[in-house]
Amino acid sequence: MKILIHFTHTPYGSDASRELLDMALAHATFGHQVSLVFSGEGIFNLLPDQLAKPAGRKEFTRLFKGLDLYDIEKLYVVNDDLDALNLKQDQLIDGIEPIKLGSLGALFAANNQVISL
């Protein structure tokens, strides 16, 4: 089964991103083909060296760097949103593939299930 997890929330503003990451790891553990896409404020999950302590939460964003250990190798970022947030691709962790906003529908359609919170 091909599953796409869509991150749209900041990493420490709520539990949504942590819960989505947990879902991704669980699905990958059971042999599903998992991909991740980051848009809007969800892109902030991809910035290295996040500080969770000021937000009063446990740090989890470092796990994004080790997703290949779970065979999660397809990570996408919506370029249009990257530009809107005044961020550049080289500011993100390595291994992220940029896609255009117009390609998001095709990416959704290419998967059996899309999960977003």
JSON list of N, CA and C in Angstrom, two decimals, residues 45-106:
[
{"chain": "A", "resi": 45, "resn": "ASN", "atom": "N", "xyz": [9.08, 21.88, 9.77]},
{"chain": "A", "resi": 45, "resn": "ASN", "atom": "CA", "xyz": [9.55, 20.61, 10.31]},
{"chain": "A", "resi": 45, "resn": "ASN", "atom": "C", "xyz": [10.90, 20.21, 9.71]},
{"chain": "A", "resi": 46, "resn": "LEU", "atom": "N", "xyz": [11.22, 20.74, 8.55]},
{"chain": "A", "resi": 46, "resn": "LEU", "atom": "CA", "xyz": [12.42, 20.34, 7.82]},
{"chain": "A", "resi": 46, "resn": "LEU", "atom": "C", "xyz": [13.65, 21.20, 8.11]},
{"chain": "A", "resi": 47, "resn": "LEU", "atom": "N", "xyz": [13.50, 22.19, 8.97]},
{"chain": "A", "resi": 47, "resn": "LEU", "atom": "CA", "xyz": [14.65, 23.00, 9.34]},
{"chain": "A", "resi": 47, "resn": "LEU", "atom": "C", "xyz": [15.49, 22.23, 10.36]},
{"chain": "A", "resi": 48, "resn": "PRO", "atom": "N", "xyz": [16.80, 22.19, 10.16]},
{"chain": "A", "resi": 48, "resn": "PRO", "atom": "CA", "xyz": [17.65, 21.44, 11.10]},
{"chain": "A", "resi": 48, "resn": "PRO", "atom": "C", "xyz": [17.76, 22.16, 12.45]},
{"chain": "A", "resi": 49, "resn": "ASP", "atom": "N", "xyz": [18.10, 21.39, 13.46]},
{"chain": "A", "resi": 49, "resn": "ASP", "atom": "CA", "xyz": [18.41, 21.93, 14.79]},
{"chain": "A", "resi": 49, "resn": "ASP", "atom": "C", "xyz": [17.27, 22.75, 15.41]},
{"chain": "A", "resi": 50, "resn": "GLN", "atom": "N", "xyz": [16.08, 22.17, 15.41]},
{"chain": "A", "resi": 50, "resn": "GLN", "atom": "CA", "xyz": [14.93, 22.81, 16.05]},
{"chain": "A", "resi": 50, "resn": "GLN", "atom": "C", "xyz": [15.10, 22.77, 17.57]},
{"chain": "A", "resi": 51, "resn": "LEU", "atom": "N", "xyz": [14.57, 23.76, 18.25]},
{"chain": "A", "resi": 51, "resn": "LEU", "atom": "CA", "xyz": [14.60, 23.79, 19.71]},
{"chain": "A", "resi": 51, "resn": "LEU", "atom": "C", "xyz": [13.19, 23.58, 20.23]},
{"chain": "A", "resi": 52, "resn": "ALA", "atom": "N", "xyz": [12.95, 22.46, 20.86]},
{"chain": "A", "resi": 52, "resn": "ALA", "atom": "CA", "xyz": [11.62, 22.14, 21.37]},
{"chain": "A", "resi": 52, "resn": "ALA", "atom": "C", "xyz": [11.41, 22.65, 22.78]},
{"chain": "A", "resi": 53, "resn": "LYS", "atom": "N", "xyz": [12.47, 22.81, 23.54]},
{"chain": "A", "resi": 53, "resn": "LYS", "atom": "CA", "xyz": [12.35, 23.18, 24.95]},
{"chain": "A", "resi": 53, "resn": "LYS", "atom": "C", "xyz": [11.54, 24.46, 25.17]},
{"chain": "A", "resi": 54, "resn": "PRO", "atom": "N", "xyz": [11.78, 25.55, 24.41]},
{"chain": "A", "resi": 54, "resn": "PRO", "atom": "CA", "xyz": [10.97, 26.75, 24.64]},
{"chain": "A", "resi": 54, "resn": "PRO", "atom": "C", "xyz": [9.47, 26.51, 24.44]},
{"chain": "A", "resi": 55, "resn": "ALA", "atom": "N", "xyz": [9.13, 25.56, 23.60]},
{"chain": "A", "resi": 55, "resn": "ALA", "atom": "CA", "xyz": [7.72, 25.26, 23.36]},
{"chain": "A", "resi": 55, "resn": "ALA", "atom": "C", "xyz": [7.19, 24.26, 24.39]},
{"chain": "A", "resi": 56, "resn": "GLY", "atom": "N", "xyz": [8.07, 23.76, 25.26]},
{"chain": "A", "resi": 56, "resn": "GLY", "atom": "CA", "xyz": [7.65, 22.82, 26.29]},
{"chain": "A", "resi": 56, "resn": "GLY", "atom": "C", "xyz": [7.32, 21.44, 25.76]},
{"chain": "A", "resi": 57, "resn": "ARG", "atom": "N", "xyz": [7.95, 21.05, 24.66]},
{"chain": "A", "resi": 57, "resn": "ARG", "atom": "CA", "xyz": [7.66, 19.76, 24.03]},
{"chain": "A", "resi": 57, "resn": "ARG", "atom": "C", "xyz": [8.95, 18.96, 23.88]},
{"chain": "A", "resi": 58, "resn": "LYS", "atom": "N", "xyz": [8.80, 17.66, 23.64]},
{"chain": "A", "resi": 58, "resn": "LYS", "atom": "CA", "xyz": [9.96, 16.81, 23.36]},
{"chain": "A", "resi": 58, "resn": "LYS", "atom": "C", "xyz": [10.41, 17.02, 21.93]},
{"chain": "A", "resi": 59, "resn": "GLU", "atom": "N", "xyz": [11.72, 17.02, 21.73]},
{"chain": "A", "resi": 59, "resn": "GLU", "atom": "CA", "xyz": [12.30, 17.21, 20.40]},
{"chain": "A", "resi": 59, "resn": "GLU", "atom": "C", "xyz": [12.09, 15.95, 19.57]},
{"chain": "A", "resi": 60, "resn": "PHE", "atom": "N", "xyz": [11.59, 16.11, 18.36]},
{"chain": "A", "resi": 60, "resn": "PHE", "atom": "CA", "xyz": [11.39, 14.95, 17.49]},
{"chain": "A", "resi": 60, "resn": "PHE", "atom": "C", "xyz": [11.83, 15.19, 16.06]},
{"chain": "A", "resi": 61, "resn": "THR", "atom": "N", "xyz": [12.10, 16.42, 15.68]},
{"chain": "A", "resi": 61, "resn": "THR", "atom": "CA", "xyz": [12.37, 16.71, 14.27]},
{"chain": "A", "resi": 61, "resn": "THR", "atom": "C", "xyz": [13.68, 16.09, 13.78]},
{"chain": "A", "resi": 62, "resn": "ARG", "atom": "N", "xyz": [14.58, 15.72, 14.68]},
{"chain": "A", "resi": 62, "resn": "ARG", "atom": "CA", "xyz": [15.81, 15.05, 14.24]},
{"chain": "A", "resi": 62, "resn": "ARG", "atom": "C", "xyz": [15.51, 13.70, 13.59]},
{"chain": "A", "resi": 63, "resn": "LEU", "atom": "N", "xyz": [14.37, 13.13, 13.93]},
{"chain": "A", "resi": 63, "resn": "LEU", "atom": "CA", "xyz": [13.99, 11.84, 13.34]},
{"chain": "A", "resi": 63, "resn": "LEU", "atom": "C", "xyz": [13.82, 11.93, 11.83]},
{"chain": "A", "resi": 64, "resn": "PHE", "atom": "N", "xyz": [13.50, 13.11, 11.31]},
{"chain": "A", "resi": 64, "resn": "PHE", "atom": "CA", "xyz": [13.34, 13.26, 9.86]},
{"chain": "A", "resi": 64, "resn": "PHE", "atom": "C", "xyz": [14.63, 12.92, 9.13]},
{"chain": "A", "resi": 65, "resn": "LYS", "atom": "N", "xyz": [15.78, 13.17, 9.76]},
{"chain": "A", "resi": 65, "resn": "LYS", "atom": "CA", "xyz": [17.07, 12.88, 9.13]},
{"chain": "A", "resi": 65, "resn": "LYS", "atom": "C", "xyz": [17.33, 11.38, 9.00]},
{"chain": "A", "resi": 66, "resn": "GLY", "atom": "N", "xyz": [16.67, 10.55, 9.80]},
{"chain": "A", "resi": 66, "resn": "GLY", "atom": "CA", "xyz": [16.92, 9.12, 9.78]},
{"chain": "A", "resi": 66, "resn": "GLY", "atom": "C", "xyz": [15.81, 8.28, 9.18]},
{"chain": "A", "resi": 67, "resn": "LEU", "atom": "N", "xyz": [14.93, 8.90, 8.42]},
{"chain": "A", "resi": 67, "resn": "LEU", "atom": "CA", "xyz": [13.78, 8.17, 7.87]},
{"chain": "A", "resi": 67, "resn": "LEU", "atom": "C", "xyz": [14.18, 7.08, 6.89]},
{"chain": "A", "resi": 68, "resn": "ASP", "atom": "N", "xyz": [15.35, 7.21, 6.27]},
{"chain": "A", "resi": 68, "resn": "ASP", "atom": "CA", "xyz": [15.79, 6.17, 5.33]},
{"chain": "A", "resi": 68, "resn": "ASP", "atom": "C", "xyz": [16.01, 4.83, 6.04]},
{"chain": "A", "resi": 69, "resn": "LEU", "atom": "N", "xyz": [16.23, 4.85, 7.35]},
{"chain": "A", "resi": 69, "resn": "LEU", "atom": "CA", "xyz": [16.35, 3.61, 8.11]},
{"chain": "A", "resi": 69, "resn": "LEU", "atom": "C", "xyz": [15.03, 2.83, 8.14]},
{"chain": "A", "resi": 70, "resn": "TYR", "atom": "N", "xyz": [13.94, 3.55, 7.91]},
{"chain": "A", "resi": 70, "resn": "TYR", "atom": "CA", "xyz": [12.60, 2.94, 7.86]},
{"chain": "A", "resi": 70, "resn": "TYR", "atom": "C", "xyz": [12.13, 2.76, 6.41]},
{"chain": "A", "resi": 71, "resn": "ASP", "atom": "N", "xyz": [13.02, 2.93, 5.47]},
{"chain": "A", "resi": 71, "resn": "ASP", "atom": "CA", "xyz": [12.70, 2.88, 4.04]},
{"chain": "A", "resi": 71, "resn": "ASP", "atom": "C", "xyz": [11.72, 3.97, 3.62]},
{"chain": "A", "resi": 72, "resn": "ILE", "atom": "N", "xyz": [11.73, 5.09, 4.34]},
{"chain": "A", "resi": 72, "resn": "ILE", "atom": "CA", "xyz": [10.97, 6.27, 3.93]},
{"chain": "A", "resi": 72, "resn": "ILE", "atom": "C", "xyz": [11.97, 7.19, 3.25]},
{"chain": "A", "resi": 73, "resn": "GLU", "atom": "N", "xyz": [11.97, 7.16, 1.93]},
{"chain": "A", "resi": 73, "resn": "GLU", "atom": "CA", "xyz": [13.00, 7.87, 1.19]},
{"chain": "A", "resi": 73, "resn": "GLU", "atom": "C", "xyz": [12.46, 8.98, 0.31]},
{"chain": "A", "resi": 74, "resn": "LYS", "atom": "N", "xyz": [11.14, 9.07, 0.16]},
{"chain": "A", "resi": 74, "resn": "LYS", "atom": "CA", "xyz": [10.55, 10.10, -0.69]},
{"chain": "A", "resi": 74, "resn": "LYS", "atom": "C", "xyz": [9.94, 11.19, 0.19]},
{"chain": "A", "resi": 75, "resn": "LEU", "atom": "N", "xyz": [10.65, 12.31, 0.26]},
{"chain": "A", "resi": 75, "resn": "LEU", "atom": "CA", "xyz": [10.19, 13.48, 1.00]},
{"chain": "A", "resi": 75, "resn": "LEU", "atom": "C", "xyz": [10.10, 14.64, 0.02]},
{"chain": "A", "resi": 76, "resn": "TYR", "atom": "N", "xyz": [8.95, 15.30, 0.02]},
{"chain": "A", "resi": 76, "resn": "TYR", "atom": "CA", "xyz": [8.70, 16.38, -0.92]},
{"chain": "A", "resi": 76, "resn": "TYR", "atom": "C", "xyz": [8.39, 17.67, -0.17]},
{"chain": "A", "resi": 77, "resn": "VAL", "atom": "N", "xyz": [8.75, 18.79, -0.78]},
{"chain": "A", "resi": 77, "resn": "VAL", "atom": "CA", "xyz": [8.39, 20.10, -0.26]},
{"chain": "A", "resi": 77, "resn": "VAL", "atom": "C", "xyz": [7.76, 20.90, -1.40]},
{"chain": "A", "resi": 78, "resn": "VAL", "atom": "N", "xyz": [6.69, 21.62, -1.09]},
{"chain": "A", "resi": 78, "resn": "VAL", "atom": "CA", "xyz": [6.02, 22.44, -2.10]},
{"chain": "A", "resi": 78, "resn": "VAL", "atom": "C", "xyz": [6.82, 23.72, -2.27]},
{"chain": "A", "resi": 79, "resn": "ASN", "atom": "N", "xyz": [7.42, 23.87, -3.45]},
{"chain": "A", "resi": 79, "resn": "ASN", "atom": "CA", "xyz": [8.28, 25.01, -3.76]},
{"chain": "A", "resi": 79, "resn": "ASN", "atom": "C", "xyz": [7.60, 26.35, -3.57]},
{"chain": "A", "resi": 80, "resn": "ASP", "atom": "N", "xyz": [6.34, 26.45, -4.00]},
{"chain": "A", "resi": 80, "resn": "ASP", "atom": "CA", "xyz": [5.60, 27.71, -3.91]},
{"chain": "A", "resi": 80, "resn": "ASP", "atom": "C", "xyz": [5.52, 28.17, -2.44]},
{"chain": "A", "resi": 81, "resn": "ASP", "atom": "N", "xyz": [5.29, 27.22, -1.54]},
{"chain": "A", "resi": 81, "resn": "ASP", "atom": "CA", "xyz": [5.20, 27.54, -0.12]},
{"chain": "A", "resi": 81, "resn": "ASP", "atom": "C", "xyz": [6.56, 27.88, 0.46]},
{"chain": "A", "resi": 82, "resn": "LEU", "atom": "N", "xyz": [7.59, 27.22, -0.02]},
{"chain": "A", "resi": 82, "resn": "LEU", "atom": "CA", "xyz": [8.96, 27.52, 0.39]},
{"chain": "A", "resi": 82, "resn": "LEU", "atom": "C", "xyz": [9.27, 28.98, 0.07]},
{"chain": "A", "resi": 83, "resn": "ASP", "atom": "N", "xyz": [8.91, 29.40, -1.13]},
{"chain": "A", "resi": 83, "resn": "ASP", "atom": "CA", "xyz": [9.11, 30.80, -1.54]},
{"chain": "A", "resi": 83, "resn": "ASP", "atom": "C", "xyz": [8.29, 31.75, -0.68]},
{"chain": "A", "resi": 84, "resn": "ALA", "atom": "N", "xyz": [7.03, 31.39, -0.41]},
{"chain": "A", "resi": 84, "resn": "ALA", "atom": "CA", "xyz": [6.14, 32.25, 0.38]},
{"chain": "A", "resi": 84, "resn": "ALA", "atom": "C", "xyz": [6.67, 32.45, 1.81]},
{"chain": "A", "resi": 85, "resn": "LEU", "atom": "N", "xyz": [7.39, 31.46, 2.32]},
{"chain": "A", "resi": 85, "resn": "LEU", "atom": "CA", "xyz": [7.96, 31.55, 3.67]},
{"chain": "A", "resi": 85, "resn": "LEU", "atom": "C", "xyz": [9.36, 32.15, 3.67]},
{"chain": "A", "resi": 86, "resn": "ASN", "atom": "N", "xyz": [9.82, 32.60, 2.51]},
{"chain": "A", "resi": 86, "resn": "ASN", "atom": "CA", "xyz": [11.17, 33.17, 2.35]},
{"chain": "A", "resi": 86, "resn": "ASN", "atom": "C", "xyz": [12.26, 32.19, 2.80]},
{"chain": "A", "resi": 87, "resn": "LEU", "atom": "N", "xyz": [12.05, 30.93, 2.48]},
{"chain": "A", "resi": 87, "resn": "LEU", "atom": "CA", "xyz": [13.05, 29.90, 2.78]},
{"chain": "A", "resi": 87, "resn": "LEU", "atom": "C", "xyz": [13.64, 29.38, 1.48]},
{"chain": "A", "resi": 88, "resn": "LYS", "atom": "N", "xyz": [14.84, 28.85, 1.58]},
{"chain": "A", "resi": 88, "resn": "LYS", "atom": "CA", "xyz": [15.53, 28.26, 0.43]},
{"chain": "A", "resi": 88, "resn": "LYS", "atom": "C", "xyz": [15.72, 26.77, 0.68]},
{"chain": "A", "resi": 89, "resn": "GLN", "atom": "N", "xyz": [15.80, 26.02, -0.40]},
{"chain": "A", "resi": 89, "resn": "GLN", "atom": "CA", "xyz": [15.98, 24.57, -0.33]},
{"chain": "A", "resi": 89, "resn": "GLN", "atom": "C", "xyz": [17.20, 24.19, 0.51]},
{"chain": "A", "resi": 90, "resn": "ASP", "atom": "N", "xyz": [18.29, 24.95, 0.40]},
{"chain": "A", "resi": 90, "resn": "ASP", "atom": "CA", "xyz": [19.51, 24.59, 1.12]},
{"chain": "A", "resi": 90, "resn": "ASP", "atom": "C", "xyz": [19.43, 24.85, 2.63]},
{"chain": "A", "resi": 91, "resn": "GLN", "atom": "N", "xyz": [18.36, 25.47, 3.09]},
{"chain": "A", "resi": 91, "resn": "GLN", "atom": "CA", "xyz": [18.16, 25.66, 4.53]},
{"chain": "A", "resi": 91, "resn": "GLN", "atom": "C", "xyz": [17.51, 24.43, 5.18]},
{"chain": "A", "resi": 92, "resn": "LEU", "atom": "N", "xyz": [16.98, 23.53, 4.36]},
{"chain": "A", "resi": 92, "resn": "LEU", "atom": "CA", "xyz": [16.27, 22.36, 4.86]},
{"chain": "A", "resi": 92, "resn": "LEU", "atom": "C", "xyz": [17.24, 21.19, 5.04]},
{"chain": "A", "resi": 93, "resn": "ILE", "atom": "N", "xyz": [16.78, 20.16, 5.74]},
{"chain": "A", "resi": 93, "resn": "ILE", "atom": "CA", "xyz": [17.59, 18.95, 5.84]},
{"chain": "A", "resi": 93, "resn": "ILE", "atom": "C", "xyz": [17.80, 18.38, 4.44]},
{"chain": "A", "resi": 94, "resn": "ASP", "atom": "N", "xyz": [18.78, 17.55, 4.28]},
{"chain": "A", "resi": 94, "resn": "ASP", "atom": "CA", "xyz": [19.10, 16.97, 2.97]},
{"chain": "A", "resi": 94, "resn": "ASP", "atom": "C", "xyz": [18.05, 15.95, 2.55]},
{"chain": "A", "resi": 95, "resn": "GLY", "atom": "N", "xyz": [17.96, 15.74, 1.24]},
{"chain": "A", "resi": 95, "resn": "GLY", "atom": "CA", "xyz": [17.13, 14.67, 0.70]},
{"chain": "A", "resi": 95, "resn": "GLY", "atom": "C", "xyz": [15.69, 15.04, 0.42]},
{"chain": "A", "resi": 96, "resn": "ILE", "atom": "N", "xyz": [15.38, 16.32, 0.35]},
{"chain": "A", "resi": 96, "resn": "ILE", "atom": "CA", "xyz": [14.01, 16.76, 0.11]},
{"chain": "A", "resi": 96, "resn": "ILE", "atom": "C", "xyz": [13.86, 17.13, -1.36]},
{"chain": "A", "resi": 97, "resn": "GLU", "atom": "N", "xyz": [12.84, 16.58, -2.00]},
{"chain": "A", "resi": 97, "resn": "GLU", "atom": "CA", "xyz": [12.59, 16.85, -3.42]},
{"chain": "A", "resi": 97, "resn": "GLU", "atom": "C", "xyz": [11.54, 17.96, -3.57]},
{"chain": "A", "resi": 98, "resn": "PRO", "atom": "N", "xyz": [11.88, 19.03, -4.28]},
{"chain": "A", "resi": 98, "resn": "PRO", "atom": "CA", "xyz": [10.89, 20.10, -4.48]},
{"chain": "A", "resi": 98, "resn": "PRO", "atom": "C", "xyz": [9.84, 19.71, -5.53]},
{"chain": "A", "resi": 99, "resn": "ILE", "atom": "N", "xyz": [8.59, 20.10, -5.27]},
{"chain": "A", "resi": 99, "resn": "ILE", "atom": "CA", "xyz": [7.53, 19.91, -6.26]},
{"chain": "A", "resi": 99, "resn": "ILE", "atom": "C", "xyz": [6.73, 21.20, -6.34]},
{"chain": "A", "resi": 100, "resn": "LYS", "atom": "N", "xyz": [6.07, 21.40, -7.46]},
{"chain": "A", "resi": 100, "resn": "LYS", "atom": "CA", "xyz": [5.22, 22.58, -7.64]},
{"chain": "A", "resi": 100, "resn": "LYS", "atom": "C", "xyz": [3.85, 22.32, -7.03]},
{"chain": "A", "resi": 101, "resn": "LEU", "atom": "N", "xyz": [3.20, 23.37, -6.59]},
{"chain": "A", "resi": 101, "resn": "LEU", "atom": "CA", "xyz": [1.87, 23.26, -6.00]},
{"chain": "A", "resi": 101, "resn": "LEU", "atom": "C", "xyz": [0.91, 22.55, -6.95]},
{"chain": "A", "resi": 102, "resn": "GLY", "atom": "N", "xyz": [1.02, 22.82, -8.25]},
{"chain": "A", "resi": 102, "resn": "GLY", "atom": "CA", "xyz": [0.16, 22.19, -9.24]},
{"chain": "A", "resi": 102, "resn": "GLY", "atom": "C", "xyz": [0.36, 20.69, -9.36]},
{"chain": "A", "resi": 103, "resn": "SER", "atom": "N", "xyz": [1.48, 20.17, -8.88]},
{"chain": "A", "resi": 103, "resn": "SER", "atom": "CA", "xyz": [1.76, 18.73, -8.93]},
{"chain": "A", "resi": 103, "resn": "SER", "atom": "C", "xyz": [1.25, 17.98, -7.71]},
{"chain": "A", "resi": 104, "resn": "LEU", "atom": "N", "xyz": [0.75, 18.72, -6.73]},
{"chain": "A", "resi": 104, "resn": "LEU", "atom": "CA", "xyz": [0.30, 18.10, -5.49]},
{"chain": "A", "resi": 104, "resn": "LEU", "atom": "C", "xyz": [-0.86, 17.14, -5.71]},
{"chain": "A", "resi": 105, "resn": "GLY", "atom": "N", "xyz": [-1.81, 17.51, -6.56]},
{"chain": "A", "resi": 105, "resn": "GLY", "atom": "CA", "xyz": [-2.95, 16.64, -6.86]},
{"chain": "A", "resi": 105, "resn": "GLY", "atom": "C", "xyz": [-2.53, 15.32, -7.46]},
{"chain": "A", "resi": 106, "resn": "ALA", "atom": "N", "xyz": [-1.57, 15.36, -8.37]},
{"chain": "A", "resi": 106, "resn": "ALA", "atom": "CA", "xyz": [-1.06, 14.13, -9.00]},
{"chain": "A", "resi": 106, "resn": "ALA", "atom": "C", "xyz": [-0.34, 13.26, -7.96]}
]
